[in-house]
PDB file of C-alpha atoms in Angstrom:
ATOM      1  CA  UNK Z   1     135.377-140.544   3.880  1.00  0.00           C
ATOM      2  CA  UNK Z   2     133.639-141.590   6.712  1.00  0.00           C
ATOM      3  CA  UNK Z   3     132.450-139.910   9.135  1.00  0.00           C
ATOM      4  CA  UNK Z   4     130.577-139.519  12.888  1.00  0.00           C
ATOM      5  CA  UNK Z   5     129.179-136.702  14.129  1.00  0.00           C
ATOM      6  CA  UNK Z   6     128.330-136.792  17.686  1.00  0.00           C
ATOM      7  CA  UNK Z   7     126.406-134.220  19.753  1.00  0.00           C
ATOM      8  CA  UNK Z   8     126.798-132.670  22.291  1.00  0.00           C
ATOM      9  CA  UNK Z   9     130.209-132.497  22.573  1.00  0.00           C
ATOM     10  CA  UNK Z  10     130.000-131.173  26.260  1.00  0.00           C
ATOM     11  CA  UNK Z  11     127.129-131.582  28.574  1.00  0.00           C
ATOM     12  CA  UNK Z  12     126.787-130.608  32.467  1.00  0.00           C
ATOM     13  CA  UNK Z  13     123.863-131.315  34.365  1.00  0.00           C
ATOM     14  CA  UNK Z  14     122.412-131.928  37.483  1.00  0.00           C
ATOM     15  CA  UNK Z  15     122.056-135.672  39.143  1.00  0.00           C
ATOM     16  CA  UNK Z  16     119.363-137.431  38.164  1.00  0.00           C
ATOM     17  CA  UNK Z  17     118.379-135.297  35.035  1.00  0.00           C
ATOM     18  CA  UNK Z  18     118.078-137.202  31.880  1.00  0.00           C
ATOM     19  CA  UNK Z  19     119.977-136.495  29.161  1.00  0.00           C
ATOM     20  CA  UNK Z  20     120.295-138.093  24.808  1.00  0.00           C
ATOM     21  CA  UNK Z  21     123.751-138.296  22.886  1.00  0.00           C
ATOM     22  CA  UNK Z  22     123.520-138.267  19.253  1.00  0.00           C
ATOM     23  CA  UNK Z  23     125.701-139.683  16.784  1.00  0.00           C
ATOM     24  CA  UNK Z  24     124.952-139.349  13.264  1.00  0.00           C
ATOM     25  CA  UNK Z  25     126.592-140.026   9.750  1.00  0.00           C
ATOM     26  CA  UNK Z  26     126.086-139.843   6.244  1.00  0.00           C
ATOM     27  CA  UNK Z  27     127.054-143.590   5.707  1.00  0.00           C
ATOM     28  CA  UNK Z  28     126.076-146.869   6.795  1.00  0.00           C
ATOM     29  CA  UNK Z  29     127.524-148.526   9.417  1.00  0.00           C
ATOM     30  CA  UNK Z  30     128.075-152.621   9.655  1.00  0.00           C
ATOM     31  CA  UNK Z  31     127.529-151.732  13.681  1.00  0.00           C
ATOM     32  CA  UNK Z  32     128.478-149.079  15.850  1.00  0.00           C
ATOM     33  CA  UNK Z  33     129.678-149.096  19.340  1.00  0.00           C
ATOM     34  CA  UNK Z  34     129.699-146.928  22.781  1.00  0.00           C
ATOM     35  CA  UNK Z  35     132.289-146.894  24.366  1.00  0.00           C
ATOM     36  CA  UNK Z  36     132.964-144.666  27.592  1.00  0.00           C
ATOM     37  CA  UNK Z  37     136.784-143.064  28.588  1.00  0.00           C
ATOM     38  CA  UNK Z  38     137.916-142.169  31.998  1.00  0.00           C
ATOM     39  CA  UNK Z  39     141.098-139.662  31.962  1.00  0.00           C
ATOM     40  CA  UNK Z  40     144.447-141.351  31.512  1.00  0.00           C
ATOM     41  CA  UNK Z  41     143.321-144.996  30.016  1.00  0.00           C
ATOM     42  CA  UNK Z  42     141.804-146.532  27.178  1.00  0.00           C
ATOM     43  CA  UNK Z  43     137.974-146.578  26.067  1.00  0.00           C
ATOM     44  CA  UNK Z  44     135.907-149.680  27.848  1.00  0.00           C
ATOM     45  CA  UNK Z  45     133.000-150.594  25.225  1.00  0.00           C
ATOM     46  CA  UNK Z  46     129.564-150.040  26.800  1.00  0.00           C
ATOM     47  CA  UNK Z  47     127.618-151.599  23.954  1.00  0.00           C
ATOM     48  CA  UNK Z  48     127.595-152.836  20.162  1.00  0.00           C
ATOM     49  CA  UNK Z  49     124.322-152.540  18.170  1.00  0.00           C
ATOM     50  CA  UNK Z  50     124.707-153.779  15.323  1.00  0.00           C
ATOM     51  CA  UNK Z  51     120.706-154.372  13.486  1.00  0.00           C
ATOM     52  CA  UNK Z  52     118.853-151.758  12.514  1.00  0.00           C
ATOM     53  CA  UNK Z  53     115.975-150.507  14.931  1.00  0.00           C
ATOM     54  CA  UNK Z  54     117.854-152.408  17.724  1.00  0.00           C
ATOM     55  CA  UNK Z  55     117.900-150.694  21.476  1.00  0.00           C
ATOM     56  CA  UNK Z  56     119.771-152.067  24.428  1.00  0.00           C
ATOM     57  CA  UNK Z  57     119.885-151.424  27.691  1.00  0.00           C
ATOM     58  CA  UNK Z  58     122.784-151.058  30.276  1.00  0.00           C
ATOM     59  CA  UNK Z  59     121.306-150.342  33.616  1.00  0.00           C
ATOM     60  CA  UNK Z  60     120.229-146.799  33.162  1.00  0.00           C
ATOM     61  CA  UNK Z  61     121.522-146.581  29.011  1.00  0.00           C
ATOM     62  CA  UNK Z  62     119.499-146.997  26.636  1.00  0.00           C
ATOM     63  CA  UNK Z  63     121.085-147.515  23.467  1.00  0.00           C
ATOM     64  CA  UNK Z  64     119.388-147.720  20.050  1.00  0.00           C
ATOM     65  CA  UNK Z  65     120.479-147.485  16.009  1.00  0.00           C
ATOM     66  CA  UNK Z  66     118.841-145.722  13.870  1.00  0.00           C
ATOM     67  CA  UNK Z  67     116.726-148.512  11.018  1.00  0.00           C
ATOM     68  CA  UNK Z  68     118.797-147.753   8.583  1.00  0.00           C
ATOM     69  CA  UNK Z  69     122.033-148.096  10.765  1.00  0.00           C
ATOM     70  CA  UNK Z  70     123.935-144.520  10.089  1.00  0.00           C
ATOM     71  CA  UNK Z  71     122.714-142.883  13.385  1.00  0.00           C
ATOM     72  CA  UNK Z  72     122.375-144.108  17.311  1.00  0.00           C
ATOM     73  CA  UNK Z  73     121.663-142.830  20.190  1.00  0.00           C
ATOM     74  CA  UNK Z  74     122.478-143.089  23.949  1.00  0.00           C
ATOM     75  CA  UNK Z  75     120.627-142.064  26.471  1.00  0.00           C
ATOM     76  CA  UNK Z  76     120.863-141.773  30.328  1.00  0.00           C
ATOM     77  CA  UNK Z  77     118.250-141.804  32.565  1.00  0.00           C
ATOM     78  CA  UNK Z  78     119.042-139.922  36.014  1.00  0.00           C
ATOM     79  CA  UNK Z  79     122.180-139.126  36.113  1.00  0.00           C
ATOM     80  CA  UNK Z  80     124.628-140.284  38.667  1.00  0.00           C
ATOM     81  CA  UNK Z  81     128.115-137.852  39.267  1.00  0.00           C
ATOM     82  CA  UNK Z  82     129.698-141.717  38.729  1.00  0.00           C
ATOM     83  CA  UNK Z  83     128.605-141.715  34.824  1.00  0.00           C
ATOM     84  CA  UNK Z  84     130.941-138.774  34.337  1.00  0.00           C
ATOM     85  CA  UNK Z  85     133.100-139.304  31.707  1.00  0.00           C
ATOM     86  CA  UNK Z  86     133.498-139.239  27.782  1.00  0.00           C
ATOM     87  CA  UNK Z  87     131.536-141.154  25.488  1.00  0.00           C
ATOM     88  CA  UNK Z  88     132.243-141.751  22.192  1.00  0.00           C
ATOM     89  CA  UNK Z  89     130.511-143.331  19.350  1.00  0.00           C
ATOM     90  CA  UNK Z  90     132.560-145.736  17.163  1.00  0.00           C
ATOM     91  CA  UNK Z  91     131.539-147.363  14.032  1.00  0.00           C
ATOM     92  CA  UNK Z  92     133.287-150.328  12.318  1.00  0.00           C
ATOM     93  CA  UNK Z  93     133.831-149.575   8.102  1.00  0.00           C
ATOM     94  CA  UNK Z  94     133.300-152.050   5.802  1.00  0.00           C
ATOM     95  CA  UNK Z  95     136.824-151.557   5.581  1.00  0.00           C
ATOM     96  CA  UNK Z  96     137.668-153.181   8.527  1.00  0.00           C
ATOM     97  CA  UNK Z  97     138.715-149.924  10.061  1.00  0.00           C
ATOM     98  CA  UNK Z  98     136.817-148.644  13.589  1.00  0.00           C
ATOM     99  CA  UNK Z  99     136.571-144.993  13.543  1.00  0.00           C
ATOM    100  CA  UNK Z 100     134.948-142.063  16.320  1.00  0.00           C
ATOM    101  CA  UNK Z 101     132.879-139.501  16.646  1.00  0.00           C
ATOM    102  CA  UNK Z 102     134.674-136.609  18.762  1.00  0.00           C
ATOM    103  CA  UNK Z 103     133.185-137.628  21.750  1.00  0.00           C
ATOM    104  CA  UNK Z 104     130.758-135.988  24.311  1.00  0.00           C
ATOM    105  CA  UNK Z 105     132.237-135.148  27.943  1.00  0.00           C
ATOM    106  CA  UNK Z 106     129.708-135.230  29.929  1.00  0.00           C
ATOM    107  CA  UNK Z 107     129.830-133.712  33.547  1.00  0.00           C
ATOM    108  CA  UNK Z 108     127.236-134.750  36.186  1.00  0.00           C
ATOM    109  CA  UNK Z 109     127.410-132.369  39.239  1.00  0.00           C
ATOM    110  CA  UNK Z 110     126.350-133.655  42.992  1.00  0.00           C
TER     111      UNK Z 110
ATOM    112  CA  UNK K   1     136.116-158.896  25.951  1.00  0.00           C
ATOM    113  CA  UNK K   2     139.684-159.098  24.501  1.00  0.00           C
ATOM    114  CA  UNK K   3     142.342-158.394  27.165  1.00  0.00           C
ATOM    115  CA  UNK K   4     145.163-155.767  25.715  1.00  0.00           C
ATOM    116  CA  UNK K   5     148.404-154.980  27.697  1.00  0.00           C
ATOM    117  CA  UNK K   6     150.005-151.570  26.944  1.00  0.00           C
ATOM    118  CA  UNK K   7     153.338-150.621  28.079  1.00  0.00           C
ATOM    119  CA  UNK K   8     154.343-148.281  29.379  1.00  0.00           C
ATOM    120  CA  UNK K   9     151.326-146.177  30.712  1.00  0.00           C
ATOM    121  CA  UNK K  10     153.815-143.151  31.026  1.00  0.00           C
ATOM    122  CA  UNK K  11     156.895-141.882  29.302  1.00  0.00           C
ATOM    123  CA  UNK K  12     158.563-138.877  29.361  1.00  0.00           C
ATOM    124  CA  UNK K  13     161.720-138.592  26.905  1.00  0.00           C
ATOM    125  CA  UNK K  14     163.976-135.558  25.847  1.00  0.00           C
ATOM    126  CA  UNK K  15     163.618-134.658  22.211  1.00  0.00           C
ATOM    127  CA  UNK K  16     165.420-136.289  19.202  1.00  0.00           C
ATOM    128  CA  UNK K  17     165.235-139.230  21.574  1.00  0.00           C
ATOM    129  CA  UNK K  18     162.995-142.596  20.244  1.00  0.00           C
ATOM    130  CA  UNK K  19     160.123-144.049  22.383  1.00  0.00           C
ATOM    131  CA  UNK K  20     159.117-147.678  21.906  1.00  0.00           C
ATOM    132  CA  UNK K  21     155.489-148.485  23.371  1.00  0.00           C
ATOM    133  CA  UNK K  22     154.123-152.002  23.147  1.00  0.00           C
ATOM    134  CA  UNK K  23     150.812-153.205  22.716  1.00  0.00           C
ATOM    135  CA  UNK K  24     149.803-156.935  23.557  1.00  0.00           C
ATOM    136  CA  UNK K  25     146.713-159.290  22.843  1.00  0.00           C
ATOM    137  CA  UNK K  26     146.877-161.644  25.865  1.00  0.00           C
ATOM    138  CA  UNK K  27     144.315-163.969  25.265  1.00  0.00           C
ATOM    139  CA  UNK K  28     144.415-164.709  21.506  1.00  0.00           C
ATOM    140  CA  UNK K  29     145.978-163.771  19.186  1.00  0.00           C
ATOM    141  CA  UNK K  30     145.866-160.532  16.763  1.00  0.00           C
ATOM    142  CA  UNK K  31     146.278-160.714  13.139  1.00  0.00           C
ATOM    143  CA  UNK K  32     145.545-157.104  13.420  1.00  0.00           C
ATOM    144  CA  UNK K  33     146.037-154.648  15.432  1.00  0.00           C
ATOM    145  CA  UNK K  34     145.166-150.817  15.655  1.00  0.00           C
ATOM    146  CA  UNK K  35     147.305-147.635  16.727  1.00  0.00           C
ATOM    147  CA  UNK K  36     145.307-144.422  17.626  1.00  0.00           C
ATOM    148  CA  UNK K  37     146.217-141.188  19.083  1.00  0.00           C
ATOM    149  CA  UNK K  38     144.152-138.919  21.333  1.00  0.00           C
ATOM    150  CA  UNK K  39     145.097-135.131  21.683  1.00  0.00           C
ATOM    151  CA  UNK K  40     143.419-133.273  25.061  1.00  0.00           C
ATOM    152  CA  UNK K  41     140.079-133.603  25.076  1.00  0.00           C
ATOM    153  CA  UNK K  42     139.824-134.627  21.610  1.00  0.00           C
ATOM    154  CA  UNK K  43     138.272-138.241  20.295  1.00  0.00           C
ATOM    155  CA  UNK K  44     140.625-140.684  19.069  1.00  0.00           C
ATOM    156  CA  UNK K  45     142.404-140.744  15.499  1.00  0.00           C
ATOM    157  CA  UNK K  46     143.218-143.706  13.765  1.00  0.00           C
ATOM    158  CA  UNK K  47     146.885-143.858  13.049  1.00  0.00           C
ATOM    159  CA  UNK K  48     147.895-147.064  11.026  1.00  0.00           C
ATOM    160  CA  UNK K  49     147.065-150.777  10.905  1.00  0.00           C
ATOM    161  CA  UNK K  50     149.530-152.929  12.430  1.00  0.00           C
ATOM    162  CA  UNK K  51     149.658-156.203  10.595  1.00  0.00           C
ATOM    163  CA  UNK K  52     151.215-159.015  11.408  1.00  0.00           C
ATOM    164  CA  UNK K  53     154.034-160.160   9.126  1.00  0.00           C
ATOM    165  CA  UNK K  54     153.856-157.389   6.667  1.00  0.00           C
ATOM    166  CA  UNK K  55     154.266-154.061   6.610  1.00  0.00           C
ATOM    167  CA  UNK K  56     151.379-151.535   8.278  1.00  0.00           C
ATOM    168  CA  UNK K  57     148.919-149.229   6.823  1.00  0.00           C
ATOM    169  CA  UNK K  58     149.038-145.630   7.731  1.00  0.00           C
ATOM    170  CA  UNK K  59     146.351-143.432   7.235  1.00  0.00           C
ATOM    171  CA  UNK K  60     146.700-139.928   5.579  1.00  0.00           C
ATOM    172  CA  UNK K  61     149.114-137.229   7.126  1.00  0.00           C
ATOM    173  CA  UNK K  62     150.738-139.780   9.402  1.00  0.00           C
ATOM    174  CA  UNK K  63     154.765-140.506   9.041  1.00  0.00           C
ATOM    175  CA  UNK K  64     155.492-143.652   8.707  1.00  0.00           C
ATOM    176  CA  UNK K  65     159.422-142.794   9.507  1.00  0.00           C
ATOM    177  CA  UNK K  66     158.044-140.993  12.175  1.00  0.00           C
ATOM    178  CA  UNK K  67     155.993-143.364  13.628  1.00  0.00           C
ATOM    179  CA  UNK K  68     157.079-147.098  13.461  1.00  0.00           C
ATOM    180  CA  UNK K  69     155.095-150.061  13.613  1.00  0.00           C
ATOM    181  CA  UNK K  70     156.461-153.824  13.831  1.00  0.00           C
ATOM    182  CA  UNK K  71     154.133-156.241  14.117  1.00  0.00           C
ATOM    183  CA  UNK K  72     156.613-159.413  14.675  1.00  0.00           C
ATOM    184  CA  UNK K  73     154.277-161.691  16.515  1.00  0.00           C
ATOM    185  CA  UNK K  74     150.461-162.747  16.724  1.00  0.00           C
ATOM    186  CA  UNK K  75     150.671-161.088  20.161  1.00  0.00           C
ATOM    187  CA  UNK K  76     152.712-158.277  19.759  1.00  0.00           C
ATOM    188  CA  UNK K  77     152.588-155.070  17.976  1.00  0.00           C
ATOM    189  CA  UNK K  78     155.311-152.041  18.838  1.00  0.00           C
ATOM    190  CA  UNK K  79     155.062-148.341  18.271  1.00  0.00           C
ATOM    191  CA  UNK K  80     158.201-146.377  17.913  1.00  0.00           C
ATOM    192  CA  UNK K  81     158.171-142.823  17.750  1.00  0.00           C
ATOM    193  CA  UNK K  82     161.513-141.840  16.021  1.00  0.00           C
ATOM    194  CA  UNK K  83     162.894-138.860  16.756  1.00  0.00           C
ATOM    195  CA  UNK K  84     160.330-137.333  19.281  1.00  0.00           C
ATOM    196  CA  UNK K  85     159.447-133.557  19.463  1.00  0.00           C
ATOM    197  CA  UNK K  86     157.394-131.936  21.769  1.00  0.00           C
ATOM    198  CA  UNK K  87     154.711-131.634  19.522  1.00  0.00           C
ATOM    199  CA  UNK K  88     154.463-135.789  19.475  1.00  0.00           C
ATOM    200  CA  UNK K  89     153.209-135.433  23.212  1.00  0.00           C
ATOM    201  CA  UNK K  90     149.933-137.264  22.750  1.00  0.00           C
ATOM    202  CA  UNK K  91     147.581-140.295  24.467  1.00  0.00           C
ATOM    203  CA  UNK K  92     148.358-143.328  22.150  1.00  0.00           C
ATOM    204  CA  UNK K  93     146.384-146.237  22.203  1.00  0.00           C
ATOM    205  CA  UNK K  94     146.476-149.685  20.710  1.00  0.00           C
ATOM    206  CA  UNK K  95     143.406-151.858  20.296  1.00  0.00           C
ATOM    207  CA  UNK K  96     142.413-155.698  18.369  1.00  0.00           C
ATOM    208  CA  UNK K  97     138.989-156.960  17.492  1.00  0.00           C
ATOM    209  CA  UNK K  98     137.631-159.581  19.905  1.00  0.00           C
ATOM    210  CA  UNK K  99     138.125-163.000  18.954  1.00  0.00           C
ATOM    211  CA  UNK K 100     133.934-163.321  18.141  1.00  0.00           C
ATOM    212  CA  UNK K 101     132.360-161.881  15.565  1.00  0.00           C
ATOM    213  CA  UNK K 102     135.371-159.482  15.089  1.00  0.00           C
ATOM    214  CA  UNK K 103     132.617-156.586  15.914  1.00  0.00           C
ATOM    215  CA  UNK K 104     133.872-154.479  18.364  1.00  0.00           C
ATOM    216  CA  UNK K 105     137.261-153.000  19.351  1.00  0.00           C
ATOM    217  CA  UNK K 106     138.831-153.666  22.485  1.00  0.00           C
ATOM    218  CA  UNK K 107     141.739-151.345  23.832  1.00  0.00           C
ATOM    219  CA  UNK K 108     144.893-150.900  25.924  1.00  0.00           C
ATOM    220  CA  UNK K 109     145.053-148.711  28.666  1.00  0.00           C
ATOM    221  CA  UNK K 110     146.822-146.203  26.586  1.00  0.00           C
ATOM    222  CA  UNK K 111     150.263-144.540  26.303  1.00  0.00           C
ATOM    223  CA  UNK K 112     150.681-141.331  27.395  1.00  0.00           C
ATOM    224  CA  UNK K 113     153.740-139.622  25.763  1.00  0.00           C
ATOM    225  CA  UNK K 114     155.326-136.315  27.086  1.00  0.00           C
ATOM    226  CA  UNK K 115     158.312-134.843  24.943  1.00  0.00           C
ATOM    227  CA  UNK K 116     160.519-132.443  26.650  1.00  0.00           C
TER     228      UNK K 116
END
């Protein structure tokens, strides 16, 4: 089975503090995405890295996956209350199948 | 991205009643489609793979009397939840692979079910 672990799964901080989510697994990934989830509606995809070593950047994300694609990274730098939200890794299977990590809520106080 | 309609964003039922939610691909159309479900501040759980013309594919612990999934159309995939309980209370989502590259997962605005 599959899996993503993501970390942390809750962070508060102050605006414009920087702050890293992890997501890690065991197996390789074809590409993994970000995606980011506002209360009460669906995930909106941030980003999809799909070659190893890769980093993008949104704005103020960075993304990047790992070289040997089973871990990424996302990190924000200063923090804005408006990024407030939860973020959660996905990866696509070589089964066709996309599946999460458990998400990091992350809180960004004024 | 993909553009997917859900409907309806809210429904509250009585239990023993059965909920139908639809999920639509509006700008192609979806072979495949996915239905997840998302618990309180929990990630999101793949429930089955809606495919179209043949039956779906349910993951492990999920009921497929319980949970119904008719994919009649390249644009249309329905959930039914059959008999609801309060404990079937839940975020459901539906989502398709963009039309490119078939990389990424685009979703619906989500379901969200309340059982009473």
């Amino acid at each position: 089975t599959q899996l993503l672990e993501q970390s942390p799964q809750f962070l508060s901080i102050q605006e414009g503090e920087n702050l890293t989510v992890y997501c890690n697994s065991s197996s390789v990934f074809s590409s993994l995405q970000w995606y980011r989830q506002e209360p009460g509606e669906g995930p909106v995809l941030l980003v999809t890295v799909v070659t190893g070593g890769e980093v993008k950047k949104l704005k103020r994300l960075t993304f990047q996956f790992g070289d040997a694609r089973k871990d990424s990274s996302l990190h924000i730098t200063a923090a804005q209350p408006g990024d407030t939200g939860l973020y959660l890794c996905a990866g696509r299977t070589g089964g066709f199948k996309t599946i999460f990590g458990a998400g990091t809520r992350l809180f960004v106080k004024a | 991205g993909a553009v997917v309609s859900q409907h309806p964003s809210r429904v509250i039922c009585k239990s023993g009643t059965s909920v139908k939610i639809e999920c639509r691909s509006l700008d192609f159309q979806a072979t495949t489609m996915f239905w997840y479900r998302q618990f309180p501040k929990q990630s999101l759980m793949l429930m089955a793979t809606s495919n179209e013309g043949s039956k779906a594919t349910y993951e492990q612990g999920v009921e497929k009397d319980k949970f119904l999934i008719n994919h009649a159309s390249l644009t249309l995939s329905t959930l039914t939840v059959t008999s609801a309980h309060p404990e079937d209370s839940s975020f459901y989502i539906c989502s398709v692979y963009g039309p490119t590259g078939n990389t990424e997962a685009f979703f619906g605005q989500g379901t969200r079910l309340t059982v009473v």
